[in-house]
Amino acid sequence: MVPLKRRKVVSSISTEDINRFPNVVIFLLVRKMGESRRAFLSQLGRKKGFQVEDSFSDLVTHVVSENNTGEEVRMWLRSQQKDKALTAQLLDMSWYTESMRAGCPVQILDRHKLQDEESVKEESVVEFSVPTYACQRRTTSDDHNSKLTDALTLLAENAELNNEDGRAVAFRRAAAVLKALPETVTSMTQLRRLPCLGEHSQRVIKDIIEDGVSGEVESTRHSERFKALKCLTGIFGVGAKTADRWFREGIQTLEHLVVSEHELNRAQQAGLEHYDDLNQPVTKAEALKIGDIVKRALLNVLPGCEMTLTGGFRRGKMTGHDVDFLITHPDEGKEVGLMPKVVSWLTAQGVLLYEKTTRSSFLVSENGPAQPPSNMDRFERCFSIFKLEKEKMDSVNAYPQTRYSGQITASNSHLVEANEMPNTHLPANKWRAVRVDLVVSPISQFPFALLGWTGSKLFERELRRWAGHVKSMSLSSHALYDNTQCKYLRATSEEEIFAHLGLEFIAPSDRNA
Ligand code: UTP
Ligand code: MN
């Protein structure tokens, strides 16, 4: 609405109008503009010396409208049986206001011309489209929609903390779809054709696109329960169920836990002791340094082993919550019993603050793995916490640049000589604790283990879902079983596994779903 005062002033001078631009005869379309705004704008134009007509006629050269498409204006003119009008320029209000400001008719640019609905749609609304399964898509670590994906991830975390796994996966799938988009989403229309966006996720996305925030996400983020459960599950060795039990007993913080004198298991004790370190991201440089330590251990206990950095770092992430390594030996069988030897070497060097080794229980027969694959890994595995010397991190160059995948041979012998340990008597401020996962795989299962341990978690879940639902196959970190042919499918590389699954190969850096 135009303020009354202004309207009065403008109308009082309308009688003195002069037409300074005889070649320009303007008609303002009332449709979507409203009578009062039209009256105000007409008076303003006349005051500036423009000829602004109250009704449409053959004289009109410029039809100006607001929030209309070309098609809508043409239809209106046709309804007035003024077909000749189609020769006049159909312009947007921007041309009029710019002309008012300039005090003369400005040059008509493309952006001033009304567009037809079809072209408006094409230009302003890019409808995104992605394949349904995350393992069919390339997802780099560039997230153009982090505001939306962070919100959905928080809701997924909250669902996980509440043991609502189905709901959690739905939010994670929705977040993964948005992570795969090449641009930032600006309207809900763009999402019309996307898979995996349930009603709940759409509601959250809409709130954030339109209002900048989602009430549900913010109230979850600030809820006592969510904050407490996040804090408690931040302790290594504490899962959602334990955290929930403690919360119901009134434990909300680390201090509460300490004074409660709850009996903690060995993992939880270590988790509590190194809480701050373990909740601080591990850098790539730190991961590489730990890689050197593990290589040195392998060289000492079983030369010829191969070690690969897996997990998020293999996907190109610059930080992680832990460091994951996969170890194998080219001679099948040599890897048996390797983990305890590695662990005792590391222990002797004073590197380990905590370790728990689990035995391999996955049997292999002539024809392949003897047990049907399942989602449970049965590799020799060591969950550990490393005591990592800090100092040398300042100069990454002080560390030899080694390949973080491949055989450990005499050419890596600097690893044995460099940086003589043990580090048992490092002063407290000279080291930090880092979570490290070591996994040993027989070479015959190595490609499956590598694929399974590279992640992301959602990418892995989607690979298994694709295998089961689309290909009638069962995929694990040990093997791929074809339920139709009733046989295991062998593979010597990740590429072969993707090929068995009928999927295009997705490089590790594109598996950040
Ligand atoms: P992580 O939990 O370490 O995740 O598992 P990440 O992608 O490296 O992320 P950050 O950076 O540490 O936070 C790595 C991969 O190992 C598999 C997971 O599926 C994931 O793909 N994994 C993990 C298993 O297969 N089994 C497990 O018990 C744990
Ligand atoms: Mn990891």
XYZ file of C-alpha atoms and ligand atoms in Angstrom:
543
model
C 0.000 0.000 0.000
C 1.159 3.502 -0.759
C 1.036 5.871 2.198
C -1.906 8.254 1.958
C 0.209 11.357 2.266
C 2.363 10.480 -0.722
C -0.603 9.590 -2.871
C -2.162 12.961 -2.193
C 0.952 14.908 -3.089
C 1.474 13.020 -6.330
C -2.089 13.367 -7.527
C -2.071 17.099 -6.909
C 0.495 17.726 -9.622
C -0.954 15.417 -12.255
C -2.598 18.302 -14.087
C 0.749 19.867 -14.864
C 2.022 16.791 -16.711
C 3.819 17.229 -20.001
C 4.744 14.454 -22.403
C 8.491 14.574 -22.814
C 8.832 11.241 -24.665
C 6.299 11.147 -27.520
C 7.483 7.749 -28.806
C 6.745 6.042 -25.545
C 3.158 5.378 -24.530
C 2.907 3.330 -21.409
C 0.114 1.180 -20.069
C 0.363 -0.336 -16.598
C -1.459 -3.634 -16.195
C -3.526 -3.693 -13.041
C -3.426 -7.502 -12.824
C -1.432 -8.543 -9.730
C -0.459 -4.893 -9.197
C -3.611 -3.557 -7.615
C -5.479 -0.336 -8.346
C -3.823 1.875 -5.788
C -0.264 0.943 -6.678
C -1.120 1.365 -10.342
C -2.580 4.817 -9.692
C 0.479 5.864 -7.734
C 2.926 4.600 -10.360
C 0.934 6.207 -13.196
C 0.988 9.581 -11.457
C 4.685 9.246 -10.774
C 5.350 8.559 -14.465
C 3.290 11.486 -15.618
C 5.057 13.745 -13.168
C 8.360 12.722 -14.762
C 7.037 13.561 -18.210
C 5.976 10.079 -19.381
C 2.719 9.423 -21.181
C 0.938 6.839 -19.037
C -2.472 5.755 -20.319
C -5.296 4.709 -18.006
C -6.790 2.352 -20.556
C -5.316 0.198 -23.228
C -5.417 1.333 -26.853
C -3.560 0.947 -30.158
C -1.384 3.886 -29.151
C 0.286 1.961 -26.365
C 3.900 1.021 -27.129
C 4.980 -0.302 -23.713
C 2.881 -2.623 -21.558
C 4.333 -2.810 -18.062
C 3.280 -5.421 -15.542
C 4.402 -6.878 -12.242
C 4.722 -10.571 -11.376
C 3.187 -11.702 -14.665
C 4.655 -13.921 -17.342
C 4.519 -12.943 -21.000
C 1.907 -15.605 -21.560
C -0.304 -14.218 -18.803
C -0.135 -10.690 -20.177
C -0.855 -11.862 -23.712
C -3.833 -13.803 -22.436
C -5.160 -10.777 -20.608
C -4.782 -8.607 -23.695
C -6.527 -11.215 -25.813
C -9.372 -11.306 -23.289
C -9.689 -7.557 -23.844
C -9.804 -8.299 -27.574
C -6.808 -6.131 -28.110
C -4.841 -8.529 -30.245
C -2.954 -5.753 -31.898
C -1.356 -5.168 -28.555
C 0.915 -8.069 -29.246
C 3.143 -5.676 -31.179
C 3.765 -3.576 -28.053
C 6.706 -4.327 -25.790
C 5.722 -6.514 -22.845
C 7.881 -5.298 -20.010
C 8.564 -5.982 -16.394
C 8.171 -3.353 -13.692
C 11.949 -3.163 -13.418
C 12.075 -1.288 -16.736
C 9.522 1.234 -15.442
C 11.188 1.859 -12.081
C 14.616 2.172 -13.692
C 13.204 4.648 -16.193
C 11.632 6.629 -13.369
C 14.963 6.736 -11.603
C 16.788 7.727 -14.806
C 14.160 10.369 -15.651
C 13.889 8.958 -19.190
C 12.987 5.637 -20.835
C 15.976 3.332 -20.304
C 17.148 0.992 -23.019
C 15.159 -2.229 -23.048
C 17.373 -5.133 -22.055
C 16.566 -8.838 -22.102
C 15.999 -8.836 -18.398
C 13.279 -6.200 -18.784
C 11.299 -8.322 -21.221
C 8.592 -10.596 -19.891
C 9.379 -14.237 -20.276
C 7.062 -17.057 -21.133
C 6.223 -19.455 -18.371
C 8.109 -22.314 -19.982
C 11.337 -20.395 -20.258
C 10.891 -18.893 -16.780
C 10.627 -22.409 -15.412
C 13.597 -23.652 -17.341
C 15.791 -20.768 -16.360
C 15.055 -20.361 -12.703
C 14.166 -23.874 -11.582
C 16.737 -26.544 -12.200
C 15.067 -29.751 -11.135
C 17.781 -31.981 -9.713
C 17.875 -35.640 -10.476
C 20.043 -38.394 -8.948
C 19.923 -42.208 -8.993
C 18.212 -43.862 -6.027
C 21.077 -45.831 -4.491
C 24.056 -43.911 -3.072
C 26.387 -46.490 -4.652
C 25.140 -45.396 -8.098
C 26.164 -41.803 -7.437
C 29.398 -39.883 -7.130
C 29.528 -37.955 -3.866
C 32.644 -35.878 -3.291
C 33.402 -34.215 0.027
C 32.212 -30.857 -1.424
C 28.805 -30.437 0.132
C 26.881 -27.524 -1.427
C 23.987 -28.041 0.958
C 25.706 -28.407 4.311
C 23.072 -26.322 6.058
C 20.434 -28.874 5.079
C 22.614 -31.968 5.411
C 23.903 -30.911 8.855
C 20.303 -30.517 10.016
C 19.227 -33.902 8.661
C 22.371 -35.530 10.090
C 21.557 -34.131 13.507
C 18.078 -35.661 13.306
C 19.654 -38.957 12.207
C 22.036 -38.861 15.171
C 19.163 -38.129 17.493
C 17.191 -41.068 16.076
C 20.250 -43.318 16.533
C 20.565 -42.170 20.131
C 16.897 -43.079 20.599
C 17.366 -46.494 18.999
C 15.099 -45.566 16.083
C 17.234 -47.070 13.349
C 14.683 -46.969 10.538
C 14.120 -43.293 11.069
C 17.858 -42.654 11.328
C 18.532 -44.343 7.998
C 15.750 -42.344 6.344
C 17.359 -39.066 7.468
C 20.817 -40.297 6.429
C 19.539 -41.256 2.966
C 17.870 -37.874 2.565
C 21.082 -36.103 3.629
C 23.101 -38.245 1.206
C 20.848 -37.265 -1.717
C 21.370 -33.566 -0.959
C 25.132 -34.098 -0.560
C 25.245 -35.441 -4.114
C 23.712 -32.296 -5.658
C 25.969 -30.089 -7.788
C 24.521 -26.847 -6.412
C 22.838 -25.278 -3.423
C 19.096 -25.902 -3.260
C 17.021 -22.709 -3.311
C 13.460 -23.967 -3.701
C 11.427 -27.063 -2.970
C 10.468 -27.270 -6.653
C 14.036 -28.269 -7.459
C 13.632 -31.362 -5.275
C 10.471 -32.712 -6.909
C 12.177 -35.520 -8.785
C 14.641 -36.622 -6.084
C 14.435 -40.042 -4.419
C 14.677 -40.787 -0.675
C 13.159 -37.494 0.505
C 10.396 -38.574 2.860
C 7.672 -36.321 4.177
C 9.533 -35.601 7.408
C 12.821 -34.741 5.694
C 10.972 -32.526 3.200
C 9.330 -30.620 6.041
C 12.725 -29.933 7.603
C 14.234 -28.889 4.267
C 11.300 -26.573 3.527
C 11.586 -24.866 6.911
C 15.275 -24.213 6.387
C 14.895 -23.006 2.798
C 12.022 -20.684 3.679
C 12.803 -19.578 7.239
C 16.510 -20.269 7.532
C 16.004 -22.685 10.442
C 13.994 -25.735 11.424
C 12.279 -25.506 14.786
C 12.483 -29.251 15.226
C 16.224 -29.347 14.571
C 16.919 -26.446 16.914
C 14.810 -27.814 19.748
C 16.510 -31.206 19.360
C 19.952 -29.619 19.296
C 19.258 -27.774 22.548
C 17.346 -30.501 24.335
C 18.850 -31.759 27.601
C 18.548 -35.342 26.448
C 20.335 -34.868 23.124
C 23.136 -32.843 24.686
C 23.639 -35.401 27.465
C 23.564 -38.408 25.147
C 26.019 -36.753 22.744
C 28.354 -36.035 25.622
C 28.119 -39.567 27.049
C 28.439 -41.402 23.717
C 31.470 -39.201 23.092
C 33.203 -41.526 25.553
C 34.933 -44.307 23.623
C 33.220 -47.575 24.585
C 29.860 -46.000 25.409
C 27.009 -46.734 23.018
C 23.468 -45.364 22.762
C 21.980 -47.968 25.119
C 24.441 -47.346 27.962
C 24.148 -43.588 27.543
C 20.360 -43.843 27.671
C 20.472 -45.929 30.865
C 22.815 -43.445 32.530
C 20.687 -40.500 31.388
C 17.622 -42.085 32.969
C 19.609 -42.364 36.191
C 20.212 -38.623 36.047
C 23.735 -38.679 34.597
C 24.107 -35.889 32.039
C 27.769 -34.908 32.141
C 31.207 -36.469 32.596
C 31.299 -35.017 36.112
C 27.997 -36.721 36.971
C 29.442 -39.981 35.666
C 32.619 -39.678 37.713
C 30.805 -38.938 40.988
C 28.247 -41.680 40.306
C 31.100 -44.174 40.757
C 29.637 -46.381 38.060
C 31.771 -49.365 37.251
C 33.336 -48.688 33.844
C 34.839 -51.311 31.578
C 38.415 -50.999 30.319
C 37.419 -49.273 27.066
C 35.201 -46.768 28.882
C 37.923 -46.000 31.433
C 40.344 -45.242 28.603
C 37.610 -43.287 26.817
C 36.963 -41.136 29.855
C 40.656 -40.612 30.568
C 41.381 -39.438 26.994
C 38.003 -37.798 26.392
C 39.284 -34.434 25.130
C 41.888 -35.895 22.792
C 39.512 -38.457 21.356
C 36.886 -35.811 20.648
C 39.360 -33.669 18.792
C 39.558 -34.463 15.058
C 42.553 -36.438 13.845
C 44.399 -34.673 11.025
C 45.669 -36.290 7.858
C 49.251 -35.551 8.965
C 48.600 -37.407 12.216
C 47.064 -40.312 10.296
C 50.153 -40.533 8.075
C 52.427 -40.450 11.099
C 50.514 -43.313 12.697
C 50.800 -45.119 9.358
C 54.575 -44.912 9.679
C 54.444 -46.404 13.162
C 52.247 -49.306 12.045
C 54.518 -49.935 9.047
C 57.500 -50.061 11.340
C 55.681 -52.601 13.500
C 54.877 -54.750 10.455
C 58.410 -54.571 9.134
C 59.638 -55.848 12.466
C 57.166 -58.678 12.931
C 56.424 -59.869 9.367
C 58.225 -58.231 6.445
C 56.335 -58.284 3.152
C 52.997 -57.235 4.635
C 50.854 -54.724 2.797
C 49.126 -51.918 4.632
C 46.463 -49.510 3.380
C 44.974 -46.439 5.018
C 41.203 -46.912 4.736
C 38.112 -45.168 6.196
C 37.516 -41.467 5.657
C 41.164 -40.689 4.927
C 41.138 -43.010 1.907
C 38.104 -41.053 0.690
C 40.214 -37.904 0.788
C 38.895 -36.421 4.024
C 41.339 -34.114 5.784
C 40.202 -35.075 9.298
C 38.569 -38.053 10.948
C 37.408 -39.407 14.286
C 39.906 -42.261 14.074
C 42.467 -43.816 11.717
C 41.678 -47.102 9.978
C 44.262 -49.479 8.527
C 43.846 -52.669 6.569
C 46.729 -55.125 6.621
C 47.344 -58.212 4.502
C 50.160 -60.434 3.231
C 50.551 -61.563 -0.393
C 51.015 -65.178 0.737
C 47.640 -66.376 1.946
C 47.924 -67.791 5.459
C 51.004 -65.772 6.443
C 48.682 -63.183 8.006
C 47.331 -65.688 10.535
C 48.318 -64.694 14.051
C 49.790 -61.413 12.852
C 47.742 -59.082 15.022
C 48.967 -60.253 18.439
C 52.561 -59.829 17.223
C 51.892 -56.305 15.956
C 50.160 -55.447 19.205
C 52.972 -56.725 21.374
C 55.562 -54.838 19.309
C 53.531 -51.631 19.647
C 53.051 -52.300 23.363
C 56.778 -52.785 23.867
C 57.374 -49.435 22.176
C 54.977 -47.768 24.600
C 52.679 -46.715 21.741
C 49.408 -48.189 22.973
C 47.225 -46.559 25.604
C 44.506 -49.152 25.051
C 43.949 -52.161 22.820
C 41.410 -54.883 22.414
C 42.057 -57.542 19.837
C 39.300 -59.739 18.493
C 40.015 -63.041 16.811
C 39.149 -63.916 13.259
C 36.292 -66.404 13.131
C 35.647 -66.356 9.422
C 36.450 -69.784 8.037
C 37.654 -70.240 4.496
C 37.313 -73.455 2.520
C 38.504 -74.483 -0.948
C 35.493 -72.898 -2.632
C 35.498 -69.649 -0.770
C 34.480 -68.421 2.635
C 32.690 -71.266 4.426
C 30.082 -69.212 6.206
C 27.493 -67.145 4.430
C 28.607 -63.538 4.554
C 26.840 -61.235 6.949
C 27.272 -57.641 7.966
C 29.383 -58.670 10.960
C 33.093 -58.551 10.278
C 35.058 -61.527 11.417
C 38.516 -60.234 10.686
C 41.336 -60.144 13.176
C 40.811 -56.688 14.427
C 42.341 -54.383 16.987
C 40.505 -51.422 18.477
C 43.208 -49.265 19.968
C 44.214 -45.888 21.288
C 47.657 -44.699 20.202
C 49.883 -42.385 22.169
C 51.096 -40.094 19.422
C 54.056 -37.798 19.908
C 52.996 -34.240 19.114
C 56.163 -32.238 18.471
C 57.114 -33.484 15.062
C 53.668 -32.733 13.713
C 54.758 -29.112 13.347
C 57.110 -30.089 10.571
C 55.400 -32.615 8.383
C 58.520 -32.562 6.208
C 60.506 -34.128 8.996
C 58.561 -37.259 8.099
C 59.451 -39.402 5.144
C 56.826 -39.301 2.434
C 55.838 -42.920 2.096
C 53.161 -44.518 0.018
C 50.270 -45.366 2.275
C 49.293 -48.418 0.372
C 51.575 -51.183 -0.658
C 54.166 -53.658 0.351
C 56.541 -52.923 3.178
C 60.034 -53.857 2.036
C 63.640 -52.954 2.623
C 63.107 -49.803 0.550
C 61.009 -48.530 3.429
C 63.787 -49.387 5.843
C 64.067 -45.773 6.986
C 60.934 -46.602 8.896
C 62.922 -48.896 11.155
C 65.703 -46.441 11.819
C 63.693 -43.235 12.002
C 62.524 -41.924 15.323
C 63.750 -44.518 17.762
C 61.119 -45.298 20.323
C 59.982 -46.137 23.009
C 57.833 -43.179 23.948
C 56.849 -44.355 27.417
C 58.345 -41.332 29.135
C 56.967 -38.531 26.978
C 55.816 -35.557 29.087
C 52.021 -35.169 29.172
C 51.881 -32.123 26.884
C 54.033 -33.770 24.225
C 51.542 -36.389 23.050
C 47.890 -36.871 22.231
C 45.612 -39.902 22.200
C 44.260 -41.090 18.835
C 41.774 -43.862 18.082
C 43.206 -46.396 15.647
C 41.498 -49.430 14.102
C 43.726 -52.176 12.697
C 42.212 -54.940 10.593
C 43.995 -57.961 9.138
C 42.547 -59.661 6.074
C 43.678 -62.720 4.098
C 44.747 -61.594 0.607
C 41.869 -63.556 -0.996
C 39.364 -61.338 0.800
C 41.386 -58.137 0.574
C 39.347 -56.342 -2.147
C 36.132 -56.984 -0.213
C 37.734 -55.808 3.026
C 39.128 -52.716 1.298
C 35.734 -51.872 -0.184
C 34.006 -52.521 3.147
C 36.403 -50.450 5.226
C 36.632 -47.447 2.947
C 33.060 -46.346 3.667
C 31.277 -44.102 4.023
C 28.948 -46.045 6.282
C 25.949 -45.062 4.189
C 27.752 -45.937 0.958
C 28.433 -49.413 2.382
C 24.859 -49.842 3.516
C 23.603 -48.856 0.078
C 26.033 -51.218 -1.660
C 24.667 -54.113 0.398
C 21.079 -52.992 -0.208
C 21.728 -52.748 -3.961
C 23.402 -56.167 -3.952
C 20.467 -57.772 -2.132
C 17.483 -56.004 -3.681
C 18.629 -55.465 -7.223
C 21.151 -58.258 -7.878
C 20.038 -60.933 -5.423
C 23.565 -61.098 -4.061
C 24.986 -60.849 -0.528
C 27.939 -58.524 -0.055
C 30.110 -58.360 3.050
C 33.645 -57.251 3.842
C 34.686 -60.869 3.207
C 32.938 -61.959 0.050
C 30.207 -61.573 -2.547
C 27.708 -64.395 -2.867
C 25.390 -64.755 -5.843
C 22.100 -66.201 -4.586
C 20.918 -66.983 -8.118
C 23.978 -68.955 -9.175
C 24.529 -70.188 -5.601
C 28.233 -69.396 -5.673
C 30.819 -66.938 -4.433
C 32.079 -64.404 -6.963
C 35.835 -63.940 -6.794
C 37.513 -60.564 -7.149
C 41.088 -59.332 -7.104
C 40.222 -55.629 -7.079
C 37.467 -53.250 -6.036
C 36.777 -52.626 -9.732
C 35.861 -56.293 -10.210
C 33.412 -56.151 -7.305
C 31.629 -53.139 -8.792
C 31.522 -55.002 -12.122
C 29.995 -58.118 -10.490
C 27.380 -55.835 -8.952
C 26.579 -54.238 -12.304
C 27.670 -50.842 -11.023
C 29.948 -48.232 -12.521
C 33.185 -48.037 -10.535
C 33.036 -45.256 -7.966
C 36.454 -44.012 -6.829
C 37.017 -43.725 -3.046
C 36.940 -39.913 -3.206
C 33.412 -40.154 -4.674
C 32.104 -42.419 -1.909
C 31.463 -39.604 0.595
C 27.727 -40.301 0.712
P 34.642 -45.273 10.512
O 33.625 -45.413 11.588
O 36.041 -45.120 10.948
O 34.179 -44.099 9.576
O 34.496 -46.545 9.606
P 35.001 -43.102 8.654
O 34.280 -43.056 7.374
O 36.444 -43.467 8.622
O 34.779 -41.732 9.350
P 35.672 -40.988 10.434
O 36.429 -39.990 9.664
O 36.565 -41.995 11.087
O 34.704 -40.371 11.365
C 35.204 -46.715 8.398
C 34.586 -47.785 7.584
O 34.745 -49.033 8.213
C 33.549 -49.740 8.228
C 32.446 -48.710 8.144
O 31.356 -49.217 7.454
C 33.094 -47.594 7.408
O 32.778 -47.733 6.070
N 33.408 -50.477 9.483
C 33.573 -49.833 10.653
C 33.097 -51.804 9.457
O 32.962 -52.379 8.383
N 32.926 -52.470 10.614
C 33.077 -51.871 11.820
O 32.913 -52.521 12.863
C 33.411 -50.512 11.837
Mn 37.609 -43.800 10.400
